[in-house]
Short mmCIF file of C-alpha atoms in Angstrom, two decimals:
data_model
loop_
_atom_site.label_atom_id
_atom_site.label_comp_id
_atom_site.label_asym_id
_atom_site.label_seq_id
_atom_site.Cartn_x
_atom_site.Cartn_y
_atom_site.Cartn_z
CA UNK P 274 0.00 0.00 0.00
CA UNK P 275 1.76 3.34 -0.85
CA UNK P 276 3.13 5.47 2.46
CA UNK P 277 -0.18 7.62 2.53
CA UNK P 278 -2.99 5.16 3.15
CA UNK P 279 -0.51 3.00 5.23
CA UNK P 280 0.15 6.04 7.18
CA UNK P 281 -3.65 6.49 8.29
CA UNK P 282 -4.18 2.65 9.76
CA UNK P 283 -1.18 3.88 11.95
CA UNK P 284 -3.90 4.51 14.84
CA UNK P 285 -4.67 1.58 16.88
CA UNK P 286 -8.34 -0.17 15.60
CA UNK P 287 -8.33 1.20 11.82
CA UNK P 288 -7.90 -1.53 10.43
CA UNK P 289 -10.29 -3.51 12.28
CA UNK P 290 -12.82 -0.96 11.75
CA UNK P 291 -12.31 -0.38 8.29
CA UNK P 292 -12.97 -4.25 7.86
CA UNK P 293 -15.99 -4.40 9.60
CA UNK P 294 -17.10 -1.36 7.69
CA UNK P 295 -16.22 -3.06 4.48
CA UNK P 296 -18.88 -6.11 5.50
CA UNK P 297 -21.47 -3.75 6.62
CA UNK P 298 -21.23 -1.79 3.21
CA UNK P 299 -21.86 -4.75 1.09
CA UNK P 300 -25.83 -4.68 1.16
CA UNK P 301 -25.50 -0.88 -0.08
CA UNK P 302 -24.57 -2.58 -3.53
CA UNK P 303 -26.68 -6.22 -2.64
CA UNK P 304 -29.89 -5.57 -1.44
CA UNK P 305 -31.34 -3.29 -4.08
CA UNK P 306 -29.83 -4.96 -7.40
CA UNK P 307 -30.96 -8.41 -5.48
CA UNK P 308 -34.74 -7.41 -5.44
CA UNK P 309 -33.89 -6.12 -8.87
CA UNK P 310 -32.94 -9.83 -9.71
CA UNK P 311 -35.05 -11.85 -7.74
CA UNK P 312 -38.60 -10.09 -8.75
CA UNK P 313 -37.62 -9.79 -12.23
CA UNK P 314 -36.59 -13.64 -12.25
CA UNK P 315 -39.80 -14.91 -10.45
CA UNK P 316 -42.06 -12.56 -11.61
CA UNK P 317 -40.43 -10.99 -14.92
CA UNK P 318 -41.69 -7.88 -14.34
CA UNK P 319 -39.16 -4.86 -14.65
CA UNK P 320 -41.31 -2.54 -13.76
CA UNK P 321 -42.17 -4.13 -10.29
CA UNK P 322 -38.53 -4.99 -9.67
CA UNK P 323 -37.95 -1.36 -10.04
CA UNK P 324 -40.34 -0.04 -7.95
CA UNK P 325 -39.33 -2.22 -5.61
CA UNK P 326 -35.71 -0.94 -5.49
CA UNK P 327 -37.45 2.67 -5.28
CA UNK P 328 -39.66 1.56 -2.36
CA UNK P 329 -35.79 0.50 -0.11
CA UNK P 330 -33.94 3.58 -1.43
CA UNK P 331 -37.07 5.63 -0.64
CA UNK P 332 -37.54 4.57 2.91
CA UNK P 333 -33.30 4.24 3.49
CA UNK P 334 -33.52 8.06 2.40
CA UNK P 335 -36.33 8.87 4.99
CA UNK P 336 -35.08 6.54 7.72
CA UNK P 337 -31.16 7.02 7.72
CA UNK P 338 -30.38 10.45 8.84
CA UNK P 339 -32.78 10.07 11.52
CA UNK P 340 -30.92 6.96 12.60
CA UNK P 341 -27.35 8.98 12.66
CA UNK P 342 -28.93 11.35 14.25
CA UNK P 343 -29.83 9.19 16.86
CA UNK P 344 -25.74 7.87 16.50
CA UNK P 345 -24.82 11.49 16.98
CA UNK P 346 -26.49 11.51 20.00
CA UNK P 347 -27.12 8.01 21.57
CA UNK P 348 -23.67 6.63 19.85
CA UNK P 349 -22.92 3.87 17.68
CA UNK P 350 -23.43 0.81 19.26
CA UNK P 351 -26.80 1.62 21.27
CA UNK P 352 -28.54 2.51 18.00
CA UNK P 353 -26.87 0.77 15.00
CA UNK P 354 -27.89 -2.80 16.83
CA UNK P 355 -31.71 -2.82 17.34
CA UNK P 356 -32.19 -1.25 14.48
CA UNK P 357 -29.90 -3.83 12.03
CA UNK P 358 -32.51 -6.67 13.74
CA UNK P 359 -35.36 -4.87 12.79
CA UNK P 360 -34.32 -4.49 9.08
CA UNK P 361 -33.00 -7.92 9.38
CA UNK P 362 -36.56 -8.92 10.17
CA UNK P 363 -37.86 -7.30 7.40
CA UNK P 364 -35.64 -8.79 4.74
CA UNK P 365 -36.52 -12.03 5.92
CA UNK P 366 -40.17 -11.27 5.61
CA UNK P 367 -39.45 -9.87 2.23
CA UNK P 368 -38.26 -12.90 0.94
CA UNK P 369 -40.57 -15.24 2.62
CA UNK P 370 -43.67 -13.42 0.61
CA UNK P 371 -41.58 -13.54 -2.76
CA UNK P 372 -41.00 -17.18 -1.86
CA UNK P 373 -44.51 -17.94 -1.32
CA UNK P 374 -45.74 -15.50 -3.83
CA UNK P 375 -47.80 -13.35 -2.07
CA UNK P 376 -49.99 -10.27 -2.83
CA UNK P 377 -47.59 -7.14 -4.45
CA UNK P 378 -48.56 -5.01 -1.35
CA UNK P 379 -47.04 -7.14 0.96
CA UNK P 380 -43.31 -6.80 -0.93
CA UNK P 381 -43.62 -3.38 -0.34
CA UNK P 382 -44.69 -2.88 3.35
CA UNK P 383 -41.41 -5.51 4.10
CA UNK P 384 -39.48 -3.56 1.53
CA UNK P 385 -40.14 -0.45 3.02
CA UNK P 386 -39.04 -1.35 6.92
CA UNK P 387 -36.10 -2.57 5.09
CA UNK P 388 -34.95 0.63 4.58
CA UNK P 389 -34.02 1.71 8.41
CA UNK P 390 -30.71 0.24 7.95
CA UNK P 391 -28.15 1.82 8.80
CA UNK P 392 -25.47 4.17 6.54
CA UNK P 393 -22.54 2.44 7.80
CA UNK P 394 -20.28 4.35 5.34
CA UNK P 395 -20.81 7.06 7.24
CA UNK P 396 -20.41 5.64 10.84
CA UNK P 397 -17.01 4.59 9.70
CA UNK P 398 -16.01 7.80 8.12
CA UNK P 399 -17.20 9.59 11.37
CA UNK P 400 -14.56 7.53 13.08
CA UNK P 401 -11.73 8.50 10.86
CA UNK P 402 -13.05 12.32 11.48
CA UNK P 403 -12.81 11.77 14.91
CA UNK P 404 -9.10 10.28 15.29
CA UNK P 405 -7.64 12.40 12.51
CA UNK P 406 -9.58 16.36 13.36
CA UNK P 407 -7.16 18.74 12.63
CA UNK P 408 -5.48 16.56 10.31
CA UNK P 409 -6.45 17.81 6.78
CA UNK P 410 -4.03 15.59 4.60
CA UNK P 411 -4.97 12.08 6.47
CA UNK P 412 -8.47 13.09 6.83
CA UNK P 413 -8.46 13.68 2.23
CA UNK P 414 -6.56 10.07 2.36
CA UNK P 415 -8.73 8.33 4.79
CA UNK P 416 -12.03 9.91 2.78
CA UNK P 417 -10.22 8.68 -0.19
CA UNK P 418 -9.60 4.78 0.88
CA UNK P 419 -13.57 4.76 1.81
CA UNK P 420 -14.82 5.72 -1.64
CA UNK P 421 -12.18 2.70 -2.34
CA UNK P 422 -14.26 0.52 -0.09
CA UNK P 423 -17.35 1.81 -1.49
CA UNK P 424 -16.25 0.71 -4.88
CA UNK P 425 -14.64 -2.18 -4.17
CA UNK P 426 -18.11 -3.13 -2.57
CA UNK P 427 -19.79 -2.26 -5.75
CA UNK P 428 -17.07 -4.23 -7.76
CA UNK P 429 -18.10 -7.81 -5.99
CA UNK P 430 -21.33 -6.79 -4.88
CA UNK P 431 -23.45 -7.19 -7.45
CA UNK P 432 -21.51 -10.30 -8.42
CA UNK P 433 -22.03 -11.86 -5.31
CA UNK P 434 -25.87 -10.78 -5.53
CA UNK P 435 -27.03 -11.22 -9.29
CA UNK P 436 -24.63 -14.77 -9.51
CA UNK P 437 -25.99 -15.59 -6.41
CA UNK P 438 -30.09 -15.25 -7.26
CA UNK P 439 -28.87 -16.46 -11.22
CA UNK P 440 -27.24 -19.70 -10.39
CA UNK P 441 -28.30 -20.69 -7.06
CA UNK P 442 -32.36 -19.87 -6.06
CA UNK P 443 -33.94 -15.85 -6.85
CA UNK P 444 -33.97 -15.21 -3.15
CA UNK P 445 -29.93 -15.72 -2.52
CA UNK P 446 -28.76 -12.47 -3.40
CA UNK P 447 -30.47 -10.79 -0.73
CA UNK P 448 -30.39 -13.54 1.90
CA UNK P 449 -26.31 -13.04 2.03
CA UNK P 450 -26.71 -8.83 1.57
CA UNK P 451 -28.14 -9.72 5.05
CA UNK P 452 -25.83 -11.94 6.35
CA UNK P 453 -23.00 -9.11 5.31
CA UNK P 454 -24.99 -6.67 7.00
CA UNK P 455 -25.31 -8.41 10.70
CA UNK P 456 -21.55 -9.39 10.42
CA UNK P 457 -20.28 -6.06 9.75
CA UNK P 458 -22.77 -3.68 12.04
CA UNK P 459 -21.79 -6.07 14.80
CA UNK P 460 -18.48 -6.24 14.32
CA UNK P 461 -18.06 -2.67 14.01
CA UNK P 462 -20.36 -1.75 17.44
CA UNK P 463 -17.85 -3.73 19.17
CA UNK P 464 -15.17 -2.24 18.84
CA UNK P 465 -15.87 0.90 21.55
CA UNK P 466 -12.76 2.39 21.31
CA UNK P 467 -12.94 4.66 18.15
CA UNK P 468 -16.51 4.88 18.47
CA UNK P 469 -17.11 8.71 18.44
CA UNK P 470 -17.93 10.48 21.73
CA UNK P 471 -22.12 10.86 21.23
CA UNK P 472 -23.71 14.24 22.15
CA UNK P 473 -26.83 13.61 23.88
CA UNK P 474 -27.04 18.13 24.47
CA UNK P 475 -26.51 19.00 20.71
CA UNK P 476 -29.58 16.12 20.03
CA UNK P 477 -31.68 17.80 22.30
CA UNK P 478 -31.84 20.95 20.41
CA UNK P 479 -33.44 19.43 17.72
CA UNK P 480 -32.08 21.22 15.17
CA UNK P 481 -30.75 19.43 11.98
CA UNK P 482 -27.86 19.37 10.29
CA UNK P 483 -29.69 19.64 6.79
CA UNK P 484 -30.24 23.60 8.08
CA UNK P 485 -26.82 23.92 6.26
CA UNK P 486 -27.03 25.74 2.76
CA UNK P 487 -24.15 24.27 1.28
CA UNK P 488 -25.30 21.03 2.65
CA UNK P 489 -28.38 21.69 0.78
CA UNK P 490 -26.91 22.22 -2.48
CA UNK P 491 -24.58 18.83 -1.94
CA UNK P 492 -27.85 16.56 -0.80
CA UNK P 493 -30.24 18.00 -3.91
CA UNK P 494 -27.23 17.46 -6.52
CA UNK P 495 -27.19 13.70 -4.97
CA UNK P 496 -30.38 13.44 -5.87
CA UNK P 497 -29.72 13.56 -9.17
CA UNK P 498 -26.61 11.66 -9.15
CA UNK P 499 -28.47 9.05 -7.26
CA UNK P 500 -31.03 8.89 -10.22
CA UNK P 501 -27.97 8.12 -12.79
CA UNK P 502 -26.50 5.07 -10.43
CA UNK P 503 -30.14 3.76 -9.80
CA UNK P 504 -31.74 3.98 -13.88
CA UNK P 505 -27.88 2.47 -15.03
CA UNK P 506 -28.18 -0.71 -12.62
CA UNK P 507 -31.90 -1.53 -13.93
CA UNK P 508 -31.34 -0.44 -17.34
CA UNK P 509 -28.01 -2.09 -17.74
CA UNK P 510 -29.41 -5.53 -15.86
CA UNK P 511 -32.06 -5.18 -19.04
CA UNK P 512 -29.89 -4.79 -21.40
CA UNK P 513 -27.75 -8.11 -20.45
CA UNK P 514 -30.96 -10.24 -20.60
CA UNK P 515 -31.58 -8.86 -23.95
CA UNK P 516 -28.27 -9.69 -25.23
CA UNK P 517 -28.87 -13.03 -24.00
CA UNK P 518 -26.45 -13.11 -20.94
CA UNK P 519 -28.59 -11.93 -18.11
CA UNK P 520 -25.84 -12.63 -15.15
CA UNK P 521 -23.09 -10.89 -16.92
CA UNK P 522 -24.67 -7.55 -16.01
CA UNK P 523 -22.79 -8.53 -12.85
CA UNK P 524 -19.36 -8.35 -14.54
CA UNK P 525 -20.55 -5.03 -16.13
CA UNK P 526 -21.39 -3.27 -13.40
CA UNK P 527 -18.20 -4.34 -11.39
CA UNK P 528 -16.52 -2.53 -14.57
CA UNK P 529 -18.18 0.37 -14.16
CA UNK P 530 -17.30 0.20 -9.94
CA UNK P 531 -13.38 -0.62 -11.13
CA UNK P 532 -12.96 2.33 -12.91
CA UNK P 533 -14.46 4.30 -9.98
CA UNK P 534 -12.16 2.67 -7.79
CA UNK P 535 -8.75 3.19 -9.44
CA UNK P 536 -9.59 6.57 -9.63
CA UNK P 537 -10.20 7.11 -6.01
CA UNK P 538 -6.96 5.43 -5.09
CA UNK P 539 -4.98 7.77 -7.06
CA UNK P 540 -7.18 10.82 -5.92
CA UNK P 541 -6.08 9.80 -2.40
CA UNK P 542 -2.05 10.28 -3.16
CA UNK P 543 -2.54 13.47 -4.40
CA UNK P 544 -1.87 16.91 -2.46
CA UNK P 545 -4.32 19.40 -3.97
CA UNK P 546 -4.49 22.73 -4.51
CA UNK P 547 -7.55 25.34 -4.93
CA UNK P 548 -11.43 25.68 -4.09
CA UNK P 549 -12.61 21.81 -3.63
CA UNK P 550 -16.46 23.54 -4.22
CA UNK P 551 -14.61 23.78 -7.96
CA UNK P 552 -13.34 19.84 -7.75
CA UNK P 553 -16.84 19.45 -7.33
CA UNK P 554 -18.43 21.34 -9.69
CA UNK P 555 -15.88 19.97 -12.16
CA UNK P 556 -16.55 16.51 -10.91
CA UNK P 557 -20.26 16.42 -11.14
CA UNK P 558 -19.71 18.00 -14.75
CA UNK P 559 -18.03 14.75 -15.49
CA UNK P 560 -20.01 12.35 -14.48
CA UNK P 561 -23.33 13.65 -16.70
CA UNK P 562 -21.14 14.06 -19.51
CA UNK P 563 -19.87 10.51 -19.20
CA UNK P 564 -23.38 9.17 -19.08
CA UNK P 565 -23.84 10.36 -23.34
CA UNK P 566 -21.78 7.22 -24.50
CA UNK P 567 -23.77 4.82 -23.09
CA UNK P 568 -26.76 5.74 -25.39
CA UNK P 569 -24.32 4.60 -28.29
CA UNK P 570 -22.93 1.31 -27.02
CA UNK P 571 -24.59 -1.59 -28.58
CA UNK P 572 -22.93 -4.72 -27.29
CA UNK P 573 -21.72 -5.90 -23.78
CA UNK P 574 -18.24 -5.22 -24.86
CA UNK P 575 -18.47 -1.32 -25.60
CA UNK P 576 -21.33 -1.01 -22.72
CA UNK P 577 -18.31 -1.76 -20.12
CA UNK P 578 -15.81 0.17 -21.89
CA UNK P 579 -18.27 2.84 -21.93
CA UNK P 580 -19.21 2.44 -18.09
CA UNK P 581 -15.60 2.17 -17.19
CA UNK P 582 -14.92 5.61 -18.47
CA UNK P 583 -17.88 6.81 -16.42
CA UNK P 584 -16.71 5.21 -13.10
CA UNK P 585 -13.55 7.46 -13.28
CA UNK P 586 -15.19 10.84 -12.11
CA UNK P 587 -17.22 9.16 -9.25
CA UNK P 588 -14.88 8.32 -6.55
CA UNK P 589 -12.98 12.00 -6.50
CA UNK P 590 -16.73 13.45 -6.82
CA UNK P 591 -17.33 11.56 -3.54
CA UNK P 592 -14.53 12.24 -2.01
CA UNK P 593 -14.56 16.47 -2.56
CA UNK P 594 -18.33 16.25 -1.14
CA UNK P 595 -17.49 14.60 1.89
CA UNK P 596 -14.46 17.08 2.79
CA UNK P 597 -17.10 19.76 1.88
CA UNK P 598 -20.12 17.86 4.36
CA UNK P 599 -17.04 18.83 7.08
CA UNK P 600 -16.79 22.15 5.85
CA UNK P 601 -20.58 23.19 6.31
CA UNK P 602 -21.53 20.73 9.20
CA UNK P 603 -20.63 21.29 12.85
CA UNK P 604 -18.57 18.24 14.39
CA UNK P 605 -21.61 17.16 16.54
CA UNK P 606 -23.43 16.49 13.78
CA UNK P 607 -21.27 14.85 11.30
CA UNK P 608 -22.36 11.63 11.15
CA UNK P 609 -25.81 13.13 10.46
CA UNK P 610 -24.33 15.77 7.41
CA UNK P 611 -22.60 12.65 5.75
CA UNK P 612 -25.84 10.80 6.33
CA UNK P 613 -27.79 13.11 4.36
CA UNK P 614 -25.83 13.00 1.16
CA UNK P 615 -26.28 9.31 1.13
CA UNK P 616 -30.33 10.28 1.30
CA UNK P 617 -29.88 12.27 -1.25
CA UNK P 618 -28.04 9.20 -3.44
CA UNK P 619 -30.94 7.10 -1.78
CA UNK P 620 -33.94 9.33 -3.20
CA UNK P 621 -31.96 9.43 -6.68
CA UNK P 622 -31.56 6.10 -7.14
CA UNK P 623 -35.43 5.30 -6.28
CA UNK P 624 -36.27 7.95 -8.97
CA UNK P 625 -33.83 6.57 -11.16
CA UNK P 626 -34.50 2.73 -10.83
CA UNK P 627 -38.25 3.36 -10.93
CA UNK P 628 -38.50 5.49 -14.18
CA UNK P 629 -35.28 3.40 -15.82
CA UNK P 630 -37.80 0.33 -14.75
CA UNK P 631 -40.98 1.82 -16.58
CA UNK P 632 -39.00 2.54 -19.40
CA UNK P 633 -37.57 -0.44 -20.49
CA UNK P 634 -41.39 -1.79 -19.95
CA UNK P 635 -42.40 0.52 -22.35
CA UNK P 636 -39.48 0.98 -25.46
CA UNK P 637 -36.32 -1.92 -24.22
CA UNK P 638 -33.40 -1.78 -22.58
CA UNK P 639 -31.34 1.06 -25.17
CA UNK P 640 -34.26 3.48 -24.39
CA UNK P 641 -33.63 3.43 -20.78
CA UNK P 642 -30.16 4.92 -20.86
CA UNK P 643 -31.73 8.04 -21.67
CA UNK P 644 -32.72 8.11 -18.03
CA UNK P 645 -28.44 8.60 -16.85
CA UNK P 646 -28.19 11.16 -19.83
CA UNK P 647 -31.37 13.29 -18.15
CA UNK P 648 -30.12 12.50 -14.47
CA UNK P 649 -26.99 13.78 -15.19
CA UNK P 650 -28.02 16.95 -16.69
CA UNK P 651 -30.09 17.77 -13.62
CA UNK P 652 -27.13 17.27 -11.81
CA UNK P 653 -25.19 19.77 -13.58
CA UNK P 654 -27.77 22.70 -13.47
CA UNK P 655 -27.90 21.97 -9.73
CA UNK P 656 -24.55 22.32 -9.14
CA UNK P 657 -24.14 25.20 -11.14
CA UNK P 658 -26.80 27.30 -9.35
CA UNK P 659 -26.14 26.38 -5.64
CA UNK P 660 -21.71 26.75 -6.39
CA UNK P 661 -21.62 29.63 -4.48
CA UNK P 662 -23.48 28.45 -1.28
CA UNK P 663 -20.34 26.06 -1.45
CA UNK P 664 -17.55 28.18 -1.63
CA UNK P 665 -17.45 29.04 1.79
CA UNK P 666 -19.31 27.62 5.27
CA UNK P 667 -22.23 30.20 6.10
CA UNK P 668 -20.59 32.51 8.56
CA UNK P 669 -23.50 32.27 11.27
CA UNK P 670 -22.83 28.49 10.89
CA UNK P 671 -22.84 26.33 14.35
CA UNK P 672 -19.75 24.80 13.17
CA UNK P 673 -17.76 28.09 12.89
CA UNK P 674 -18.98 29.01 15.59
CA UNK P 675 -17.89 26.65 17.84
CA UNK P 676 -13.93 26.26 16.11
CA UNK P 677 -13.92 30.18 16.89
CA UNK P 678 -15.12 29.52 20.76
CA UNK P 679 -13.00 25.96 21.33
CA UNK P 680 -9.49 26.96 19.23
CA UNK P 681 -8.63 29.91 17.48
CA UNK P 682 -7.35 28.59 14.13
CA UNK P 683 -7.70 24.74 14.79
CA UNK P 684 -10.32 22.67 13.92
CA UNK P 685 -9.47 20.83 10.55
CA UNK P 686 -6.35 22.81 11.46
CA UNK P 687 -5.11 24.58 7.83
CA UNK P 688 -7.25 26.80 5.75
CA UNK P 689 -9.14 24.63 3.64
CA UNK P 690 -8.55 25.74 -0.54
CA UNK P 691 -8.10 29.47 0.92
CA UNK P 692 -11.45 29.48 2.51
CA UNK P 693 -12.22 29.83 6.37
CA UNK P 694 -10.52 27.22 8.69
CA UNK P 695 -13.47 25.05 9.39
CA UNK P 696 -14.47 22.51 12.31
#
């Protein structure tokens, strides 16, 4: 591993963390693209399928911040726990109905309580905030090797899930998305010693972190980027069966994760220099325009070339908006700012996987790509109109605030792209 990410697992528990993290990410890229494959293998119906995968990112998006909020102010391990068994419960209702084919509403009452599970990206991100504050270089690597994890997740994944429900029974997929997710939330609510201090006070105000402008702008450009991750797993999952090889959609996607990936570990090694609300900008600019080729590719082949290329903007996208979350979120509610951008992903890719569902219903597979193209478009006149709530942290913020009361000129200790120094 080159000196920069080796240099952040120097803290006692990283790596053990990280791990667990790792195993309680996997259902972020199992569960939904498992429904996907299981309804549209017993039932063939894309369209349910889709609205399926809606229904859990829908609820996930309403549920999860209020679950890190509850982190922020209960901690880790007294929340995460009850509520992993109660989605747990759910999933195994879920597929119990599907297995003995049960009325449509019934998929999507389980489907919804699904969606309280937890965003364990950001729990483990929280606890790299808290042992490296002040620490702006090993915080950008640390944020750097998650959107690794991430990707790596989304590289075997849908593998695991779509080879899983292809070659084994429909209902496997999701039945090991849950056994990931028990394994990793309990592993990682063990391990008490880089669990972040909670802040029962700052809860008790009941204000939320989403208050934030910039935070605004970051959660409603998600949205759309959400919508282009969501419409490309159902469209692209089409498109495979159409070409006659159904469970290499798996490989595809994994293509599309790898590029993603790669990019994010080099994005990590790097020492930048000006306004990351720019990176961002720049970033999100990158990621609709990647979407266009897509529409053109016409075989397997050129679909993962094509989806590779796209992968390379997402990971330094990701990265940029979490340092940015930090920037416009006070420390005490961190967990919850993070939480909300993953909402934002959440609402996108129901929106996405439900229309990319309907369409290839209605006109195939090729039509549905249109969906990204759109998505991604929405994405960029977001970010173009809210760039300058992101330039700079609101100065009334709580964050600022509380840096200028605790520290002087610490915090996330430098000056952040020549902007404020920030908590």
């Amino acid at each position: 591993m080159p000196s920069p990410y080796r240099a952040i697992f120097a803290a006692p528990g990283t790596a053990s963390f990280s791990v667990a993290g790792f195993l309680g990410r996997m259902p972020l890229s199992m569960m939904g693209i498992g429904i996907v494959t299981m309804i549209s293998q017993v039932t063939g119906r894309y369209g349910l399928a889709g609205a399926l995968s809606a229904t859990l990112a829908m609820s996930a998006a309403v549920l999860g911040p209020l679950v890190s909020r509850l982190v922020d102010q209960y901690g880790q391990r007294a929340v995460l726990r009850p509520v992993t068994l109660v989605s747990l419960a759910a999933a195994a209702g879920l597929l119990l109905c599907v297995q003995q084919k049960a009325p449509d509403w019934t998929l999507f009452v389980f489907t919804a309580v699904i969606g309280c599970v937890p965003s364990v990206g950001a729990m483990t991100r929280a606890r790299w905030a808290e042992i490296y504050r002040g620490e702006v270089q090993r915080l950008h690597t640390a944020y750097s090797w998650e959107s690794i994890v991430d990707e790596v997740c989304f590289i075997f994944g849908p593998i695991l899930s779509i080879g899983l429900s292809t070659a084994w029974f429909p209902e496997a997929g999701p039945l090991f998305a849950g056994a990931f997710l028990a394994a990793g939330v309990f592993w990682l609510t063990s391990q008490r010693a880089t669990e972040p201090v909670p802040h029962p006070k700052e809860g008790a105000r009941g204000t939320s972190a989403l208050r934030s402008p910039g935070l605004q702008v970051l959660t409603l450009a998600f949205v759309a980027t959400g919508a282009i991750f969501g419409s490309v797993d159902v469209v692209t999952v089409a498109f495979a069966e159409e070409q006659g090889h159904k469970a290499a959609a798996s490989l595809v996607l994994a293509v599309y994760a790898l590029g993603s990936g790669l990019a994010g570990a080099v994005f990590g090694l790097l020492r930048l220099k000006g306004e990351a609300s720019r990176r961002w900008l720049l970033g999100i600019c990158a990621m609709a325009v990647s979407m266009i080729p897509l529409l053109l590719a016409g075989n397997l082949p050129l679909l993962a070339v094509a989806l590779f290329v796209a992968g390379l903007s997402i990971a330094p996208t990701m990265v940029t908006t979490m340092a940015l979350v930090e920037a416009h979120v006070p420390r005490t509610k961190l967990t919850e700012g993070m939480t909300w951008t993953g909402t934002g992903l959440a609402i996108g890719v129901a929106l996405g996987s439900s229309a990319a569902g309907w369409v290839v219903d209605a006109s195939g597979a090729e039509a549905g790509y249109v969906v990204p193209v759109v998505s991604g478009a929405l994405a960029v006149a977001v970010g173009l109109l809210g760039h300058r709530r992101l330039r700079r942290p609101a100065p009334n913020r709580e964050g600022q605030r509380e840096q200028d009361a605790n520290s002087g000129d610490s915090g996330i200790g430098e000056r952040r792209d020549g902007e404020q120094p920030v908590a």
